[in-house]
Amino acid sequence: MRLIDVKAFLERESFMRDGKRVDRRVKVLESRDDDATAYAILSHRWTAQEVDYNEMVKFAKMDKEGKDEIRQRDSYQKILQSCEQAQNDGYEWLWVDTCCIDKRNSAELSEAINSMYRWYENAKVCYAYLHDVPSSSFPTALDYESYSDFNGWPEWFSRGWTLQELIAPSNVQFFNKNWQCIGDKRTLALTLHNITGIPVHILTHGLCGNRPCIAQMMSWAVRRTTTRVEDRAYSLMGLLDVNMPMLYGEGKKAFHRLQLEVIRASNDQSIFALSWDITKYGTSSHGILADDPSDFWSCGEMELMDPDEFIQFFKGDIPEEERDSLEDRLGTFPVTNRGIQIWLPLRPMIVGSLTFFEAWLPCRRRPLDPPMTINLVLWESNYYTWRGPLLTDPVLPSEIAPWQLRQVYLRYQDPPHRNATFEIDDSALIENGFTYRAARPMEFTGDTLTLTSTNALCIKVYSDNLTDTPLVVCLGQSFGKDWIHVVSDESNPPSSWEDYTNREYLRIRLAMPAHAHHMNKARSGTEQVCIMRTRLHRTTRILQVSSVVWKRSGMHEVKLEVFHDPGFSDVSGEWTALHVIGTDDPGCDWRGLMILDQQRTYRSYKINRVPGHFSAAPDGVEPLTRASQDICVTLQSHLFGIEMKAQVLRQMSSRATS
């Protein structure tokens, strides 16, 4: 490491103060072995004009104006005061991050960041300079008036890098704005605990032999910030005892890389014990890794469980022949290109659900608590974390499924998310006796809606004027797949449509992956018209939902139509995809599956002596697709049903006459 020669620096400053000539040959910075050198180290909040390495090296060769400009900076005075304090304490060497690292050299910068925790740990004393504390005593109470931008405490406590600079050194001395000592880490341990959340025993004795779980250490960084996003991760490497290269520009991926390095180096599953924030993520699926330390905001008392104690919670649900190997299987979880391969106790969150699961982790939020539970959602054989509430009603003991120990793959990449815009044409519903009642989100009142990663679901609720029963139209996006779902409810009209809409929203949210999978099976490309028909309860009517995605604009157009069906033909409620050529042609009337203003040709047919007509398939519709065949078969069945009823009526009439 490169250190400041305290004596050389102070002598040079003394010469300049007295107007004497400075010896340009004297080196102020020298490389030393941190393990073999007794040195002091500075911890501080950076300012706009710090003295950097280049200025420190070239200082002696500058003209008088250049030297005076640097000497007048607060940042230079900070180094000067640190050197004077180090000399008073009997130390010949001082390390200051602003001027002891050549940040123009990327290799040196990366080495310094990876070594920094050790450098602070090996320092004989750390000077923590609180530049915004004028008082001669350490602040012991929240003061939002003086520190409104920093959670009511001096700014030093809100910075990401100063976390390790507080924990790593055994001796931390605090100085106020005027460089008066106002306390040390050991005597202020209780106050520092109240400010930072770091346990008192860590502050007084360090991490050796008292190392908390990963989630708890992450929680100490929740309210801390860094100038660059990547430093949120890099400033925690030493604390978490991992190393990795610096890649400025990668954004939040740096924190993902940090967690993967931690997983490779330890078997601490508390790293998966995230605290979801609905205002940040909404309610949707995500990769198993946190985006930043704020995802551990509720883990301040998290602790690991003894393996034997953890196994006792689900041992009774595991076959006896598998119990001997439980601890070995639970102790490893390698990182693979498919995801994190791990054994977890799982059970369905909802009775009969094949999508949502809860899993136990061998850690707990506080002593004597049961194991920590995380929610998982299954998609295409991989598991993602589900950040949002699941249960809307209490679960009876008889409905709780047993635990099963499964080997699963936890995806550490987020599923694809993108904005999706829907344009809904519900005019046919309104014209055929339906009344719009409510929607959620409540701000959605028009015909166009955009779904985002944090608001990936919308429902519109109507009531059937003939039966007073609700009809729910759902639009959503899950795992990058857009979907539409319709619920024809048999229940009586609710006393409050707003309450009903909120309940349905919660219920539908639990089935979002299933609905995405349901529609995705039918849709194999974007140049398609998707049609789904479902029977409306207590009536002879069918609701048809048509959907198309325009490639050029990405707009999803949805049309809702109602048809009378006195024949009571079978309606599956399944999505059918019609492959259409040129759906981006503005002259293509995809709703009617025909080309505008085109001459129509018909062919006659008879089913049981009943005449009828088929129109020719519109240009662009592939007539031999399975979807087309299904429509024809359904229509024939429908007409056959009408003919059979006509025959019955004729027979009854004949008997009555005779």
Short mmCIF file of C-alpha atoms in Angstrom, two decimals, residues 16-316:
data_model
loop_
_atom_site.label_atom_id
_atom_site.label_comp_id
_atom_site.label_asym_id
_atom_site.label_seq_id
_atom_site.Cartn_x
_atom_site.Cartn_y
_atom_site.Cartn_z
CA MET A 16 5.93 26.70 2.98
CA ARG A 17 4.33 28.33 6.00
CA ASP A 18 7.64 29.99 6.86
CA GLY A 19 8.30 30.99 3.25
CA LYS A 20 11.27 28.63 2.90
CA ARG A 21 12.19 26.71 -0.21
CA VAL A 22 10.78 23.19 -0.50
CA ASP A 23 13.14 20.34 -1.40
CA ARG A 24 11.58 18.80 -4.53
CA ARG A 25 13.52 15.55 -4.05
CA VAL A 26 11.76 14.62 -0.81
CA LYS A 27 9.09 11.93 -1.31
CA VAL A 28 5.86 12.38 0.62
CA LEU A 29 4.29 9.10 -0.59
CA GLU A 30 6.03 5.73 -0.22
CA SER A 31 4.99 2.09 -0.64
CA ARG A 32 4.99 0.00 2.54
CA ASP A 33 3.80 -3.43 3.71
CA ASP A 34 0.58 -2.98 5.66
CA ASP A 35 1.25 -6.08 7.78
CA ALA A 36 4.68 -4.84 8.89
CA THR A 37 3.99 -1.10 9.25
CA ALA A 38 2.37 0.78 12.10
CA TYR A 39 0.15 3.40 10.49
CA ALA A 40 -2.90 5.56 11.09
CA ILE A 41 -5.78 5.74 8.61
CA LEU A 42 -8.38 8.40 7.81
CA SER A 43 -12.10 7.82 7.38
CA HIS A 44 -14.04 10.79 6.06
CA ARG A 45 -16.74 12.09 3.75
CA TRP A 46 -15.38 13.12 0.37
CA THR A 47 -15.84 16.71 -0.78
CA ALA A 48 -16.00 18.19 -4.27
CA GLN A 49 -12.29 19.07 -4.48
CA GLU A 50 -10.26 16.36 -2.83
CA VAL A 51 -6.47 16.34 -3.18
CA ASP A 52 -5.73 13.41 -5.46
CA TYR A 53 -2.61 11.32 -6.03
CA ASN A 54 -1.40 13.33 -9.01
CA GLU A 55 -1.61 16.62 -7.10
CA MET A 56 0.18 15.15 -4.09
CA VAL A 57 3.07 13.87 -6.22
CA LYS A 58 3.47 17.05 -8.28
CA PHE A 59 2.81 19.43 -5.40
CA ALA A 60 6.48 20.31 -4.74
CA LYS A 61 7.07 21.19 -8.41
CA MET A 62 4.05 23.51 -8.70
CA ASP A 63 4.34 27.28 -8.78
CA LYS A 64 3.33 29.30 -5.75
CA GLU A 65 -0.21 29.96 -7.03
CA GLY A 66 -0.85 26.28 -7.61
CA LYS A 67 0.42 25.33 -4.16
CA ASP A 68 -1.60 28.06 -2.45
CA GLU A 69 -4.79 26.97 -4.24
CA ILE A 70 -4.40 23.41 -3.00
CA ARG A 71 -3.37 24.43 0.53
CA GLN A 72 -6.53 26.53 0.90
CA ARG A 73 -8.82 23.59 0.20
CA ASP A 74 -10.69 21.97 3.09
CA SER A 75 -9.56 18.62 1.73
CA TYR A 76 -5.87 19.57 2.12
CA GLN A 77 -6.47 20.85 5.64
CA LYS A 78 -8.10 17.50 6.41
CA ILE A 79 -4.91 15.67 5.40
CA LEU A 80 -2.77 18.16 7.31
CA GLN A 81 -4.82 17.76 10.51
CA SER A 82 -4.70 13.96 10.14
CA CYS A 83 -0.89 14.07 9.85
CA GLU A 84 -0.62 16.28 12.92
CA GLN A 85 -2.88 13.93 14.89
CA ALA A 86 -0.86 10.90 13.73
CA GLN A 87 2.38 12.57 14.78
CA ASN A 88 0.90 13.40 18.18
CA ASP A 89 -0.10 9.75 18.57
CA GLY A 90 3.38 8.55 17.60
CA TYR A 91 2.69 7.20 14.09
CA GLU A 92 5.05 7.84 11.19
CA TRP A 93 2.71 6.77 8.43
CA LEU A 94 -0.83 7.73 7.39
CA TRP A 95 -3.17 6.37 4.70
CA VAL A 96 -5.78 8.62 3.05
CA ASP A 97 -7.87 7.13 0.24
CA THR A 98 -8.09 10.34 -1.80
CA CYS A 99 -4.35 10.77 -2.40
CA CYS A 100 -2.76 7.37 -1.70
CA ILE A 101 -4.41 5.60 -4.68
CA ASP A 102 -3.69 6.44 -8.31
CA LYS A 103 -7.25 6.15 -9.56
CA ARG A 104 -6.13 6.62 -13.16
CA ASN A 105 -4.67 3.12 -12.96
CA SER A 106 -7.63 0.71 -13.07
CA ALA A 107 -5.55 -2.24 -11.85
CA GLU A 108 -4.31 -0.27 -8.84
CA LEU A 109 -7.83 0.97 -8.07
CA SER A 110 -9.23 -2.57 -8.21
CA GLU A 111 -6.43 -3.88 -5.96
CA ALA A 112 -7.01 -1.06 -3.47
CA ILE A 113 -10.77 -1.64 -3.26
CA ASN A 114 -10.28 -5.38 -2.78
CA SER A 115 -7.66 -4.72 -0.08
CA MET A 116 -9.30 -1.80 1.67
CA TYR A 117 -11.05 -3.73 4.45
CA ARG A 118 -7.73 -5.34 5.38
CA TRP A 119 -5.98 -1.98 5.34
CA TYR A 120 -8.49 -0.53 7.79
CA GLU A 121 -8.34 -3.69 9.88
CA ASN A 122 -4.53 -3.54 10.12
CA ALA A 123 -4.41 0.17 10.99
CA LYS A 124 -3.37 0.97 14.56
CA VAL A 125 -5.91 3.77 14.73
CA CYS A 126 -8.64 5.12 12.47
CA TYR A 127 -9.49 8.83 12.56
CA ALA A 128 -13.20 9.26 11.74
CA TYR A 129 -13.63 12.90 10.77
CA LEU A 130 -17.21 14.17 11.19
CA HIS A 131 -17.00 17.39 9.20
CA ASP A 132 -20.57 18.48 10.00
CA VAL A 133 -20.40 18.14 13.81
CA PRO A 134 -19.53 21.51 15.40
CA SER A 135 -20.20 20.42 18.98
CA SER A 136 -17.46 19.29 21.36
CA SER A 137 -19.53 16.22 22.27
CA PHE A 138 -20.65 13.26 20.17
CA PRO A 139 -24.33 13.52 19.01
CA THR A 140 -26.44 11.02 20.93
CA ALA A 141 -29.96 11.86 19.72
CA LEU A 142 -31.64 12.24 16.34
CA ASP A 143 -31.34 15.77 15.02
CA TYR A 144 -33.36 16.18 11.82
CA GLU A 145 -32.92 19.93 11.89
CA SER A 146 -29.12 19.71 11.59
CA TYR A 147 -28.98 16.51 9.53
CA SER A 148 -32.24 16.50 7.60
CA ASP A 149 -30.70 14.81 4.54
CA PHE A 150 -28.97 12.03 6.46
CA ASN A 151 -31.61 10.31 8.62
CA GLY A 152 -31.01 12.68 11.54
CA TRP A 153 -27.34 11.77 12.07
CA PRO A 154 -24.04 13.19 10.75
CA GLU A 155 -23.41 12.45 7.07
CA TRP A 156 -20.54 10.07 7.86
CA PHE A 157 -23.11 7.50 9.05
CA SER A 158 -25.04 7.58 5.77
CA ARG A 159 -22.19 6.66 3.43
CA GLY A 160 -21.58 3.17 2.06
CA TRP A 161 -17.79 3.06 2.43
CA THR A 162 -17.73 4.22 6.05
CA LEU A 163 -19.55 1.06 7.17
CA GLN A 164 -16.45 -1.10 6.83
CA GLU A 165 -14.34 1.81 8.10
CA LEU A 166 -16.32 1.67 11.34
CA ILE A 167 -16.22 -2.12 11.77
CA ALA A 168 -12.77 -3.15 10.51
CA PRO A 169 -10.44 -1.09 12.77
CA SER A 170 -10.28 -2.07 16.43
CA ASN A 171 -9.56 1.54 17.43
CA VAL A 172 -11.74 4.27 15.90
CA GLN A 173 -11.41 7.83 17.21
CA PHE A 174 -14.11 10.37 16.29
CA PHE A 175 -13.24 14.01 15.60
CA ASN A 176 -15.55 16.97 15.13
CA LYS A 177 -15.34 19.76 12.56
CA ASN A 178 -12.52 21.47 14.50
CA TRP A 179 -10.53 18.27 14.94
CA GLN A 180 -11.37 17.85 18.59
CA CYS A 181 -11.66 14.23 19.72
CA ILE A 182 -15.28 13.58 20.79
CA GLY A 183 -15.14 9.85 21.60
CA ASP A 184 -14.06 6.41 20.45
CA LYS A 185 -15.83 3.31 19.12
CA ARG A 186 -15.65 1.25 22.29
CA THR A 187 -17.00 3.86 24.72
CA LEU A 188 -19.68 4.97 22.22
CA ALA A 189 -20.70 1.42 21.28
CA LEU A 190 -24.31 1.69 22.53
CA THR A 191 -24.88 5.01 20.76
CA LEU A 192 -23.28 3.67 17.59
CA HIS A 193 -25.57 0.63 17.79
CA ASN A 194 -28.61 2.91 17.93
CA ILE A 195 -27.35 4.82 14.88
CA THR A 196 -26.18 1.92 12.71
CA GLY A 197 -27.97 -1.21 13.96
CA ILE A 198 -24.62 -2.97 14.36
CA PRO A 199 -24.61 -5.12 17.54
CA VAL A 200 -22.61 -3.78 20.47
CA HIS A 201 -20.42 -6.91 20.66
CA ILE A 202 -19.33 -6.39 17.03
CA LEU A 203 -18.41 -2.78 17.75
CA THR A 204 -16.40 -3.66 20.83
CA HIS A 205 -14.80 -6.98 19.79
CA GLY A 206 -14.98 -7.05 15.98
CA LEU A 207 -16.17 -9.79 13.62
CA CYS A 208 -13.65 -12.46 14.65
CA GLY A 209 -15.59 -15.25 16.33
CA ASN A 210 -18.80 -13.19 16.30
CA ARG A 211 -19.61 -13.12 12.60
CA PRO A 212 -23.37 -12.66 12.05
CA CYS A 213 -25.30 -14.12 9.13
CA ILE A 214 -25.12 -12.52 5.70
CA ALA A 215 -28.64 -11.04 5.85
CA GLN A 216 -27.92 -9.23 9.12
CA MET A 217 -24.69 -7.72 7.77
CA MET A 218 -26.52 -6.62 4.64
CA SER A 219 -29.09 -4.86 6.81
CA TRP A 220 -26.42 -2.55 8.21
CA ALA A 221 -26.05 -1.03 4.73
CA VAL A 222 -29.77 -0.45 4.12
CA ARG A 223 -29.77 3.31 4.69
CA ARG A 224 -26.30 3.97 3.35
CA THR A 225 -25.69 5.46 -0.08
CA THR A 226 -22.80 5.73 -2.52
CA THR A 227 -22.15 8.14 -5.35
CA ARG A 228 -21.95 5.29 -7.87
CA VAL A 229 -24.40 2.40 -7.98
CA GLU A 230 -21.64 -0.19 -8.25
CA ASP A 231 -20.05 0.99 -5.00
CA ARG A 232 -23.10 -0.29 -3.11
CA ALA A 233 -21.59 -3.72 -3.81
CA TYR A 234 -17.88 -2.92 -3.83
CA SER A 235 -18.02 -1.24 -0.41
CA LEU A 236 -19.33 -4.51 1.13
CA MET A 237 -16.75 -6.94 -0.28
CA GLY A 238 -14.39 -6.80 2.67
CA LEU A 239 -17.21 -7.01 5.18
CA LEU A 240 -18.54 -10.15 3.46
CA ASP A 241 -15.02 -11.56 2.96
CA VAL A 242 -15.13 -11.91 -0.83
CA ASN A 243 -13.15 -10.45 -3.73
CA MET A 244 -14.16 -9.67 -7.29
CA PRO A 245 -13.02 -7.40 -10.15
CA MET A 246 -14.36 -3.86 -10.54
CA LEU A 247 -16.59 -3.23 -13.56
CA TYR A 248 -17.86 0.32 -13.32
CA GLY A 249 -20.79 0.73 -15.67
CA GLU A 250 -22.50 -2.57 -14.82
CA GLY A 251 -25.03 -0.91 -12.49
CA LYS A 252 -26.99 -3.17 -10.14
CA LYS A 253 -25.36 -6.25 -11.68
CA ALA A 254 -22.44 -5.51 -9.36
CA PHE A 255 -24.61 -6.35 -6.36
CA HIS A 256 -25.80 -9.54 -8.08
CA ARG A 257 -22.17 -10.55 -8.68
CA LEU A 258 -21.37 -9.83 -5.05
CA GLN A 259 -24.11 -12.18 -3.86
CA LEU A 260 -23.00 -14.95 -6.22
CA GLU A 261 -19.46 -14.64 -4.85
CA VAL A 262 -20.84 -14.88 -1.31
CA ILE A 263 -22.84 -17.99 -2.26
CA ARG A 264 -19.74 -19.62 -3.74
CA ALA A 265 -17.78 -18.91 -0.57
CA SER A 266 -20.35 -19.89 2.08
CA ASN A 267 -23.48 -21.96 2.69
CA ASP A 268 -25.35 -19.16 4.47
CA GLN A 269 -28.92 -19.34 3.12
CA SER A 270 -29.98 -16.13 4.87
CA ILE A 271 -28.82 -14.39 1.68
CA PHE A 272 -32.19 -15.47 0.22
CA ALA A 273 -34.19 -14.01 3.14
CA LEU A 274 -35.21 -10.81 1.41
CA SER A 275 -37.71 -8.25 2.68
CA TRP A 276 -39.93 -7.35 -0.26
CA ASP A 277 -41.22 -3.81 -0.55
CA ILE A 278 -44.51 -3.57 -2.48
CA THR A 279 -43.92 0.13 -3.23
CA LYS A 280 -40.62 -0.76 -4.91
CA TYR A 281 -41.38 -4.02 -6.68
CA GLY A 282 -45.15 -4.18 -6.87
CA THR A 283 -46.39 -7.76 -6.76
CA SER A 284 -44.54 -9.87 -9.27
CA SER A 285 -41.87 -12.50 -9.76
CA HIS A 286 -38.16 -11.75 -9.52
CA GLY A 287 -34.84 -13.52 -9.44
CA ILE A 288 -33.78 -14.89 -6.06
CA LEU A 289 -31.06 -12.25 -5.59
CA ALA A 290 -31.53 -8.80 -4.07
CA ASP A 291 -31.13 -5.67 -6.19
CA ASP A 292 -29.38 -3.73 -3.41
CA PRO A 293 -28.91 -3.84 0.39
CA SER A 294 -32.28 -2.16 1.00
CA ASP A 295 -33.93 -5.53 0.26
CA PHE A 296 -32.63 -6.70 3.68
CA TRP A 297 -34.26 -3.89 5.67
CA SER A 298 -36.00 -6.22 8.18
CA CYS A 299 -33.05 -8.55 8.81
CA GLY A 300 -31.37 -6.63 11.63
CA GLU A 301 -31.78 -9.54 14.08
CA MET A 302 -31.57 -12.40 11.59
CA GLU A 303 -29.57 -15.41 12.77
CA LEU A 304 -28.65 -18.83 11.41
CA MET A 305 -30.23 -21.94 12.91
CA ASP A 306 -28.46 -25.05 14.08
CA PRO A 307 -28.95 -27.69 11.34
CA ASP A 308 -30.39 -30.28 13.74
CA GLU A 309 -32.87 -27.77 15.13
CA PHE A 310 -33.92 -26.72 11.63
CA ILE A 311 -34.46 -30.32 10.47
CA GLN A 312 -36.77 -31.01 13.42
CA PHE A 313 -39.37 -28.62 11.95
CA PHE A 314 -40.07 -30.82 8.92
CA LYS A 315 -38.40 -34.13 9.74
CA GLY A 316 -41.75 -35.84 10.33
#
